[in-house]
Amino acid sequence: MHSTGLNTNQMMRQVIYALVLGVSASYVFFGWGVVIQILLGTIAALVVEATFVAMRGRQVLASISDGSAALTGILLAISIPAIAPWWVVVVGVAFAIIFGKQLYGGLGNNPFNPAMLGYAFLLISYPLQMTTWPVDFLSFSQVIDEVFNLVNFDGISGATRLDDVKTSLSLGSDIATLQVRSISQAWINIGFLVGGIYLLARKIIFWHIPVAVLSGILMMALLISIFDSQQHLPVQNHLILGGTMLGAFFIATDPVSASTTPKGRLIYGFLMGVLIVIIRAYGGYPDGIAFAVLLMNMMVPLIDQYTQPKVFGRS
């Protein structure tokens, strides 16, 4: 993030404001589950953060009021299916706060993006719950029944478009025979893109990482499609499916776990974009943003070491 004169709480609030359009689009297509997951994720994040800060003998109010824990809960909540059981987001957020943040000493010391660490943990541990999304707008009562396991409705859930395409390709279909477009995911990505532009305009994030991530996605997707266009998504679909814009503008730009030098941010973002496409095309999961972010988090010390600006004069 830029040096804007804003404190941590003010910057976190700006990021949360920027999420509104993308979250609103998710609500329009998926219903009340989006809101309920955000509430559950935020409450869980604040409770877990307060508990561990108190155990460490630190000031609880100062820690939970900086907004970082709440933002972690929100980012994880909007990344998981809107009808996931209530305990999924609670367990994921607890893992993110404990193993992604507090065990390293709290905000500013974590080498990994906490939200993506929690997401990867959930995806590996609970693949069914993490890949089952609502297929239509769900009312408040339907979501309450589904999320809290009161009633199971048939026919309200399905896989994402990326998951559908990946499964169909593995069964021998080719791209020309598949419907790869998704109106809902396109509008959700546009919402997060507008929010990302807002963050750039307010100088909350640097332009290097999101531009490099999208460039890496475009270049790798183009290369793959040149060699085998029938078995891989067209370039443009990589931009409007999955969590592309959320990842590029809100996840990859985490100021703590991302590269800190201008040249390093470009390398960090570009390689992340390349990894996202490789995981989508050849990995076992339909989307690869969480794993790409975590892999690049591991590379940050090396990238920063070799991209430090040269000193041309000494006093």
mmCIF file of C-alpha atoms in Angstrom:
data_model
loop_
_atom_site.group_PDB
_atom_site.id
_atom_site.type_symbol
_atom_site.label_atom_id
_atom_site.label_comp_id
_atom_site.label_asym_id
_atom_site.label_seq_id
_atom_site.Cartn_x
_atom_site.Cartn_y
_atom_site.Cartn_z
ATOM 1 C CA MET A 1 0.000 0.000 0.000
ATOM 2 C CA HIS A 2 1.045 3.599 -0.538
ATOM 3 C CA SER A 3 2.040 5.986 2.198
ATOM 4 C CA THR A 4 -1.263 7.886 2.207
ATOM 5 C CA GLY A 5 -1.218 9.366 5.684
ATOM 6 C CA LEU A 6 -4.067 7.054 6.648
ATOM 7 C CA ASN A 7 -3.747 4.836 9.694
ATOM 8 C CA THR A 8 -4.335 1.068 9.515
ATOM 9 C CA ASN A 9 -7.998 1.329 10.501
ATOM 10 C CA GLN A 10 -8.708 3.973 7.839
ATOM 11 C CA MET A 11 -6.942 1.959 5.132
ATOM 12 C CA MET A 12 -8.771 -1.251 6.051
ATOM 13 C CA ARG A 13 -12.069 0.617 5.912
ATOM 14 C CA GLN A 14 -11.258 1.881 2.419
ATOM 15 C CA VAL A 15 -10.601 -1.688 1.291
ATOM 16 C CA ILE A 16 -13.915 -2.816 2.801
ATOM 17 C CA TYR A 17 -15.741 0.047 1.016
ATOM 18 C CA ALA A 18 -14.129 -1.058 -2.262
ATOM 19 C CA LEU A 19 -15.567 -4.549 -1.813
ATOM 20 C CA VAL A 20 -19.161 -3.284 -1.779
ATOM 21 C CA LEU A 21 -19.850 -3.479 -5.538
ATOM 22 C CA GLY A 22 -18.475 -7.002 -5.924
ATOM 23 C CA VAL A 23 -20.301 -8.191 -2.807
ATOM 24 C CA SER A 24 -23.517 -6.547 -4.035
ATOM 25 C CA ALA A 25 -23.217 -8.391 -7.345
ATOM 26 C CA SER A 26 -22.679 -11.654 -5.445
ATOM 27 C CA TYR A 27 -25.814 -10.930 -3.404
ATOM 28 C CA VAL A 28 -27.870 -10.295 -6.547
ATOM 29 C CA PHE A 29 -26.958 -13.691 -8.001
ATOM 30 C CA PHE A 30 -26.560 -15.861 -4.889
ATOM 31 C CA GLY A 31 -28.844 -14.245 -2.316
ATOM 32 C CA TRP A 32 -28.713 -13.865 1.443
ATOM 33 C CA GLY A 33 -26.017 -16.472 1.926
ATOM 34 C CA VAL A 34 -23.413 -13.889 0.941
ATOM 35 C CA VAL A 35 -24.512 -11.564 3.752
ATOM 36 C CA ILE A 36 -24.766 -14.337 6.342
ATOM 37 C CA GLN A 37 -21.318 -15.723 5.517
ATOM 38 C CA ILE A 38 -19.820 -12.218 5.855
ATOM 39 C CA LEU A 39 -21.478 -11.738 9.254
ATOM 40 C CA LEU A 40 -20.283 -15.152 10.444
ATOM 41 C CA GLY A 41 -16.762 -14.558 9.113
ATOM 42 C CA THR A 42 -16.462 -11.099 10.674
ATOM 43 C CA ILE A 43 -17.758 -12.174 14.085
ATOM 44 C CA ALA A 44 -15.527 -15.260 14.107
ATOM 45 C CA ALA A 45 -12.484 -13.199 13.130
ATOM 46 C CA LEU A 46 -13.029 -10.640 15.896
ATOM 47 C CA VAL A 47 -13.668 -13.306 18.566
ATOM 48 C CA VAL A 48 -10.608 -15.389 17.628
ATOM 49 C CA GLU A 49 -8.401 -12.304 17.298
ATOM 50 C CA ALA A 50 -9.534 -10.954 20.689
ATOM 51 C CA THR A 51 -9.018 -14.337 22.363
ATOM 52 C CA PHE A 52 -5.459 -14.803 21.125
ATOM 53 C CA VAL A 53 -4.440 -11.198 21.710
ATOM 54 C CA ALA A 54 -5.712 -11.483 25.293
ATOM 55 C CA MET A 55 -3.768 -14.745 25.756
ATOM 56 C CA ARG A 56 -0.616 -12.921 24.619
ATOM 57 C CA GLY A 57 -1.229 -10.132 27.122
ATOM 58 C CA ARG A 58 -1.693 -7.452 24.435
ATOM 59 C CA GLN A 59 -4.342 -4.722 24.155
ATOM 60 C CA VAL A 60 -7.462 -6.381 22.753
ATOM 61 C CA LEU A 61 -9.364 -3.248 21.776
ATOM 62 C CA ALA A 62 -6.431 -1.766 19.830
ATOM 63 C CA SER A 63 -5.940 -5.021 17.935
ATOM 64 C CA ILE A 64 -9.523 -5.701 16.881
ATOM 65 C CA SER A 65 -10.250 -2.046 16.079
ATOM 66 C CA ASP A 66 -7.522 -1.787 13.426
ATOM 67 C CA GLY A 67 -9.832 -3.603 11.003
ATOM 68 C CA SER A 68 -7.329 -6.217 9.817
ATOM 69 C CA ALA A 69 -9.058 -9.174 11.488
ATOM 70 C CA ALA A 70 -12.468 -8.081 10.199
ATOM 71 C CA LEU A 71 -11.076 -7.723 6.667
ATOM 72 C CA THR A 72 -9.575 -11.232 6.831
ATOM 73 C CA GLY A 73 -12.977 -12.596 7.872
ATOM 74 C CA ILE A 74 -14.757 -10.723 5.066
ATOM 75 C CA LEU A 75 -12.286 -11.777 2.340
ATOM 76 C CA LEU A 76 -12.526 -15.426 3.352
ATOM 77 C CA ALA A 77 -16.318 -15.265 3.681
ATOM 78 C CA ILE A 78 -16.823 -13.899 0.149
ATOM 79 C CA SER A 79 -14.421 -16.515 -1.255
ATOM 80 C CA ILE A 80 -16.387 -19.527 -0.013
ATOM 81 C CA PRO A 81 -19.777 -20.761 -1.283
ATOM 82 C CA ALA A 82 -22.741 -18.748 -0.002
ATOM 83 C CA ILE A 83 -24.466 -21.935 1.205
ATOM 84 C CA ALA A 84 -21.473 -23.483 2.966
ATOM 85 C CA PRO A 85 -22.380 -24.788 6.443
ATOM 86 C CA TRP A 86 -21.841 -22.187 9.182
ATOM 87 C CA TRP A 87 -18.935 -24.067 10.712
ATOM 88 C CA VAL A 88 -16.933 -23.927 7.458
ATOM 89 C CA VAL A 89 -16.373 -20.177 7.576
ATOM 90 C CA VAL A 90 -15.860 -20.249 11.368
ATOM 91 C CA VAL A 91 -13.200 -22.984 11.139
ATOM 92 C CA GLY A 92 -11.537 -21.307 8.149
ATOM 93 C CA VAL A 93 -11.380 -17.890 9.791
ATOM 94 C CA ALA A 94 -10.064 -19.373 13.038
ATOM 95 C CA PHE A 95 -7.317 -21.170 11.098
ATOM 96 C CA ALA A 96 -6.513 -17.984 9.160
ATOM 97 C CA ILE A 97 -6.216 -15.790 12.262
ATOM 98 C CA ILE A 98 -4.312 -18.336 14.381
ATOM 99 C CA PHE A 99 -1.962 -19.948 11.847
ATOM 100 C CA GLY A 100 -1.810 -17.101 9.351
ATOM 101 C CA LYS A 101 -1.358 -14.204 11.730
ATOM 102 C CA GLN A 102 -1.169 -14.640 15.520
ATOM 103 C CA LEU A 103 1.439 -17.430 15.617
ATOM 104 C CA TYR A 104 3.807 -15.093 13.740
ATOM 105 C CA GLY A 105 3.289 -12.227 16.181
ATOM 106 C CA GLY A 106 0.252 -10.470 14.750
ATOM 107 C CA LEU A 107 -0.320 -7.899 12.019
ATOM 108 C CA GLY A 108 2.841 -6.985 10.115
ATOM 109 C CA ASN A 109 4.723 -10.197 10.850
ATOM 110 C CA ASN A 110 2.797 -12.787 8.823
ATOM 111 C CA PRO A 111 4.613 -14.171 5.757
ATOM 112 C CA PHE A 112 1.426 -15.628 4.264
ATOM 113 C CA ASN A 113 -1.872 -14.022 3.336
ATOM 114 C CA PRO A 114 -4.103 -15.142 6.262
ATOM 115 C CA ALA A 115 -7.342 -15.280 4.238
ATOM 116 C CA MET A 116 -5.784 -17.433 1.508
ATOM 117 C CA LEU A 117 -4.142 -19.696 4.094
ATOM 118 C CA GLY A 118 -7.584 -20.277 5.607
ATOM 119 C CA TYR A 119 -9.120 -20.804 2.163
ATOM 120 C CA ALA A 120 -6.480 -23.367 1.128
ATOM 121 C CA PHE A 121 -6.988 -25.215 4.433
ATOM 122 C CA LEU A 122 -10.742 -25.375 3.847
ATOM 123 C CA LEU A 123 -10.396 -26.435 0.201
ATOM 124 C CA ILE A 124 -8.084 -29.323 1.102
ATOM 125 C CA SER A 125 -10.062 -30.385 4.187
ATOM 126 C CA TYR A 126 -13.653 -29.916 2.982
ATOM 127 C CA PRO A 127 -13.628 -30.062 -0.857
ATOM 128 C CA LEU A 128 -17.350 -30.872 -1.186
ATOM 129 C CA GLN A 129 -18.548 -27.966 0.964
ATOM 130 C CA MET A 130 -16.050 -25.617 -0.737
ATOM 131 C CA THR A 131 -17.116 -26.387 -4.309
ATOM 132 C CA THR A 132 -20.898 -26.401 -3.953
ATOM 133 C CA TRP A 133 -22.418 -23.029 -4.845
ATOM 134 C CA PRO A 134 -26.068 -21.914 -5.072
ATOM 135 C CA VAL A 135 -27.388 -21.939 -8.625
ATOM 136 C CA ASP A 136 -29.913 -19.163 -8.040
ATOM 137 C CA PHE A 137 -30.892 -16.357 -5.657
ATOM 138 C CA LEU A 138 -31.819 -17.819 -2.280
ATOM 139 C CA SER A 139 -34.155 -16.162 0.222
ATOM 140 C CA PHE A 140 -33.194 -15.442 3.816
ATOM 141 C CA SER A 141 -35.165 -18.402 5.183
ATOM 142 C CA GLN A 142 -33.739 -20.808 2.597
ATOM 143 C CA VAL A 143 -30.203 -19.759 3.448
ATOM 144 C CA ILE A 144 -30.762 -20.031 7.206
ATOM 145 C CA ASP A 145 -32.108 -23.567 6.765
ATOM 146 C CA GLU A 146 -29.238 -24.571 4.474
ATOM 147 C CA VAL A 147 -26.323 -22.884 6.292
ATOM 148 C CA PHE A 148 -27.410 -24.107 9.731
ATOM 149 C CA ASN A 149 -28.297 -27.596 8.439
ATOM 150 C CA LEU A 150 -31.973 -27.270 9.413
ATOM 151 C CA VAL A 151 -33.326 -28.341 6.006
ATOM 152 C CA ASN A 152 -31.508 -29.543 2.888
ATOM 153 C CA PHE A 153 -33.037 -28.326 -0.369
ATOM 154 C CA ASP A 154 -32.554 -30.350 -3.520
ATOM 155 C CA GLY A 155 -31.589 -28.597 -6.735
ATOM 156 C CA ILE A 156 -30.349 -25.321 -5.270
ATOM 157 C CA SER A 157 -26.643 -26.035 -5.559
ATOM 158 C CA GLY A 158 -24.079 -26.874 -8.216
ATOM 159 C CA ALA A 159 -20.466 -26.460 -9.246
ATOM 160 C CA THR A 160 -18.951 -23.194 -10.469
ATOM 161 C CA ARG A 161 -18.432 -22.619 -14.198
ATOM 162 C CA LEU A 162 -14.681 -23.225 -13.837
ATOM 163 C CA ASP A 163 -15.414 -26.521 -12.073
ATOM 164 C CA ASP A 164 -17.975 -27.504 -14.726
ATOM 165 C CA VAL A 165 -15.549 -26.789 -17.560
ATOM 166 C CA LYS A 166 -12.679 -28.633 -15.877
ATOM 167 C CA THR A 167 -14.827 -31.714 -15.249
ATOM 168 C CA SER A 168 -16.197 -31.734 -18.796
ATOM 169 C CA LEU A 169 -12.715 -31.400 -20.328
ATOM 170 C CA SER A 170 -11.425 -34.279 -18.194
ATOM 171 C CA LEU A 171 -14.252 -36.424 -19.570
ATOM 172 C CA GLY A 172 -13.206 -35.790 -23.157
ATOM 173 C CA SER A 173 -15.235 -32.744 -24.181
ATOM 174 C CA ASP A 174 -13.625 -29.812 -25.966
ATOM 175 C CA ILE A 175 -14.051 -26.091 -25.453
ATOM 176 C CA ALA A 176 -16.046 -25.602 -28.662
ATOM 177 C CA THR A 177 -18.887 -27.777 -27.320
ATOM 178 C CA LEU A 178 -19.018 -26.217 -23.828
ATOM 179 C CA GLN A 179 -20.808 -23.150 -22.528
ATOM 180 C CA VAL A 180 -17.942 -21.458 -20.708
ATOM 181 C CA ARG A 181 -19.555 -18.064 -20.143
ATOM 182 C CA SER A 182 -21.111 -17.123 -16.816
ATOM 183 C CA ILE A 183 -23.127 -13.913 -16.498
ATOM 184 C CA SER A 184 -23.032 -13.995 -12.701
ATOM 185 C CA GLN A 185 -19.270 -14.428 -12.454
ATOM 186 C CA ALA A 186 -18.693 -11.767 -15.110
ATOM 187 C CA TRP A 187 -20.697 -9.164 -13.164
ATOM 188 C CA ILE A 188 -19.082 -10.145 -9.869
ATOM 189 C CA ASN A 189 -15.627 -9.743 -11.426
ATOM 190 C CA ILE A 190 -16.625 -6.371 -12.887
ATOM 191 C CA GLY A 191 -17.750 -5.278 -9.416
ATOM 192 C CA PHE A 192 -14.407 -6.180 -7.878
ATOM 193 C CA LEU A 193 -12.581 -4.560 -10.824
ATOM 194 C CA VAL A 194 -14.361 -1.251 -10.173
ATOM 195 C CA GLY A 195 -13.555 -1.577 -6.482
ATOM 196 C CA GLY A 196 -9.912 -2.209 -7.360
ATOM 197 C CA ILE A 197 -9.809 0.909 -9.529
ATOM 198 C CA TYR A 198 -11.203 2.841 -6.552
ATOM 199 C CA LEU A 199 -8.322 1.564 -4.400
ATOM 200 C CA LEU A 200 -5.823 2.641 -7.065
ATOM 201 C CA ALA A 201 -7.418 6.090 -7.324
ATOM 202 C CA ARG A 202 -7.258 6.514 -3.537
ATOM 203 C CA LYS A 203 -3.634 5.296 -3.615
ATOM 204 C CA ILE A 204 -4.463 2.525 -1.155
ATOM 205 C CA ILE A 205 -2.705 -0.059 -3.352
ATOM 206 C CA PHE A 206 0.139 0.126 -5.876
ATOM 207 C CA TRP A 207 -0.702 -0.488 -9.550
ATOM 208 C CA HIS A 208 2.225 -2.867 -10.100
ATOM 209 C CA ILE A 209 0.751 -6.027 -8.577
ATOM 210 C CA PRO A 210 -2.772 -6.070 -10.111
ATOM 211 C CA VAL A 211 -1.437 -5.065 -13.549
ATOM 212 C CA ALA A 212 1.277 -7.729 -13.334
ATOM 213 C CA VAL A 213 -1.178 -10.414 -12.152
ATOM 214 C CA LEU A 214 -3.571 -9.730 -15.047
ATOM 215 C CA SER A 215 -0.651 -9.584 -17.510
ATOM 216 C CA GLY A 216 0.647 -12.939 -16.272
ATOM 217 C CA ILE A 217 -2.817 -14.481 -16.633
ATOM 218 C CA LEU A 218 -3.231 -13.104 -20.158
ATOM 219 C CA MET A 219 0.205 -14.179 -21.374
ATOM 220 C CA MET A 220 0.061 -17.706 -19.918
ATOM 221 C CA ALA A 221 -3.522 -18.269 -21.058
ATOM 222 C CA LEU A 222 -2.586 -17.108 -24.570
ATOM 223 C CA LEU A 223 0.430 -19.418 -24.708
ATOM 224 C CA ILE A 224 -1.593 -22.432 -23.567
ATOM 225 C CA SER A 225 -4.465 -21.731 -25.932
ATOM 226 C CA ILE A 226 -2.067 -21.364 -28.902
ATOM 227 C CA PHE A 227 -0.792 -24.904 -28.397
ATOM 228 C CA ASP A 228 -4.145 -26.505 -27.519
ATOM 229 C CA SER A 229 -7.166 -24.254 -27.921
ATOM 230 C CA GLN A 230 -9.659 -27.151 -27.699
ATOM 231 C CA GLN A 231 -8.674 -28.251 -24.209
ATOM 232 C CA HIS A 232 -8.154 -24.924 -22.451
ATOM 233 C CA LEU A 233 -10.220 -21.849 -21.630
ATOM 234 C CA PRO A 234 -10.042 -18.909 -24.057
ATOM 235 C CA VAL A 235 -7.938 -16.016 -22.767
ATOM 236 C CA GLN A 236 -10.843 -13.693 -22.018
ATOM 237 C CA ASN A 237 -12.623 -16.282 -19.872
ATOM 238 C CA HIS A 238 -9.728 -16.378 -17.426
ATOM 239 C CA LEU A 239 -10.443 -12.722 -16.614
ATOM 240 C CA ILE A 240 -14.161 -13.029 -15.948
ATOM 241 C CA LEU A 241 -14.382 -16.442 -14.286
ATOM 242 C CA GLY A 242 -13.439 -17.465 -10.769
ATOM 243 C CA GLY A 243 -11.909 -14.995 -8.362
ATOM 244 C CA THR A 244 -9.622 -13.236 -10.841
ATOM 245 C CA MET A 245 -10.376 -9.585 -10.014
ATOM 246 C CA LEU A 246 -10.806 -10.230 -6.286
ATOM 247 C CA GLY A 247 -7.430 -11.955 -6.301
ATOM 248 C CA ALA A 248 -5.623 -9.357 -8.404
ATOM 249 C CA PHE A 249 -6.814 -6.236 -6.553
ATOM 250 C CA PHE A 250 -7.691 -7.351 -3.019
ATOM 251 C CA ILE A 251 -5.739 -10.540 -2.242
ATOM 252 C CA ALA A 252 -2.423 -10.220 -4.086
ATOM 253 C CA THR A 253 -1.949 -6.629 -2.885
ATOM 254 C CA ASP A 254 -1.799 -7.545 0.814
ATOM 255 C CA PRO A 255 0.877 -5.085 2.041
ATOM 256 C CA VAL A 256 2.354 -7.488 4.591
ATOM 257 C CA SER A 257 2.829 -10.694 2.594
ATOM 258 C CA ALA A 258 3.493 -9.185 -0.879
ATOM 259 C CA SER A 259 6.777 -7.994 -2.341
ATOM 260 C CA THR A 260 7.792 -4.500 -1.233
ATOM 261 C CA THR A 261 10.020 -3.173 -4.062
ATOM 262 C CA PRO A 262 8.595 -1.730 -7.332
ATOM 263 C CA LYS A 263 10.418 -4.246 -9.560
ATOM 264 C CA GLY A 264 9.671 -7.014 -7.073
ATOM 265 C CA ARG A 265 5.939 -6.251 -7.183
ATOM 266 C CA LEU A 266 5.959 -6.677 -10.948
ATOM 267 C CA ILE A 267 7.776 -10.021 -10.729
ATOM 268 C CA TYR A 268 5.615 -11.171 -7.810
ATOM 269 C CA GLY A 269 2.356 -10.322 -9.577
ATOM 270 C CA PHE A 270 3.356 -11.630 -12.991
ATOM 271 C CA LEU A 271 4.500 -15.018 -11.693
ATOM 272 C CA MET A 272 1.319 -15.230 -9.623
ATOM 273 C CA GLY A 273 -0.775 -14.709 -12.748
ATOM 274 C CA VAL A 274 1.210 -17.407 -14.572
ATOM 275 C CA LEU A 275 0.702 -19.829 -11.664
ATOM 276 C CA ILE A 276 -3.043 -19.125 -11.540
ATOM 277 C CA VAL A 277 -3.458 -20.228 -15.164
ATOM 278 C CA ILE A 278 -1.169 -23.261 -14.770
ATOM 279 C CA ILE A 279 -3.115 -24.472 -11.724
ATOM 280 C CA ARG A 280 -6.442 -23.872 -13.474
ATOM 281 C CA ALA A 281 -5.273 -25.729 -16.585
ATOM 282 C CA TYR A 282 -3.280 -28.608 -15.095
ATOM 283 C CA GLY A 283 -3.996 -28.683 -11.340
ATOM 284 C CA GLY A 284 -6.538 -30.668 -9.405
ATOM 285 C CA TYR A 285 -8.636 -27.647 -8.388
ATOM 286 C CA PRO A 286 -10.743 -25.473 -10.722
ATOM 287 C CA ASP A 287 -9.286 -22.157 -9.496
ATOM 288 C CA GLY A 288 -5.717 -21.554 -8.397
ATOM 289 C CA ILE A 289 -5.643 -18.131 -6.800
ATOM 290 C CA ALA A 290 -5.175 -19.238 -3.182
ATOM 291 C CA PHE A 291 -2.342 -21.645 -3.994
ATOM 292 C CA ALA A 292 -0.685 -19.158 -6.368
ATOM 293 C CA VAL A 293 -0.770 -16.454 -3.677
ATOM 294 C CA LEU A 294 0.713 -18.755 -1.023
ATOM 295 C CA LEU A 295 3.442 -20.034 -3.352
ATOM 296 C CA MET A 296 4.427 -16.482 -4.261
ATOM 297 C CA ASN A 297 4.340 -15.455 -0.573
ATOM 298 C CA MET A 298 7.137 -18.009 -0.093
ATOM 299 C CA MET A 299 9.135 -16.314 -2.861
ATOM 300 C CA VAL A 300 8.860 -12.783 -1.464
ATOM 301 C CA PRO A 301 12.105 -12.755 0.603
ATOM 302 C CA LEU A 302 14.085 -13.914 -2.439
ATOM 303 C CA ILE A 303 12.356 -11.472 -4.802
ATOM 304 C CA ASP A 304 12.871 -8.551 -2.431
ATOM 305 C CA GLN A 305 16.543 -9.435 -1.894
ATOM 306 C CA TYR A 306 17.367 -9.281 -5.611
ATOM 307 C CA THR A 307 15.170 -6.306 -6.534
ATOM 308 C CA GLN A 308 16.359 -3.740 -4.011
ATOM 309 C CA PRO A 309 16.941 -0.336 -5.702
ATOM 310 C CA LYS A 310 20.636 0.487 -6.170
ATOM 311 C CA VAL A 311 22.189 3.183 -4.006
ATOM 312 C CA PHE A 312 24.072 5.684 -6.218
ATOM 313 C CA GLY A 313 25.423 8.014 -3.564
ATOM 314 C CA ARG A 314 26.368 8.048 0.095
ATOM 315 C CA SER A 315 26.306 10.948 2.520
#
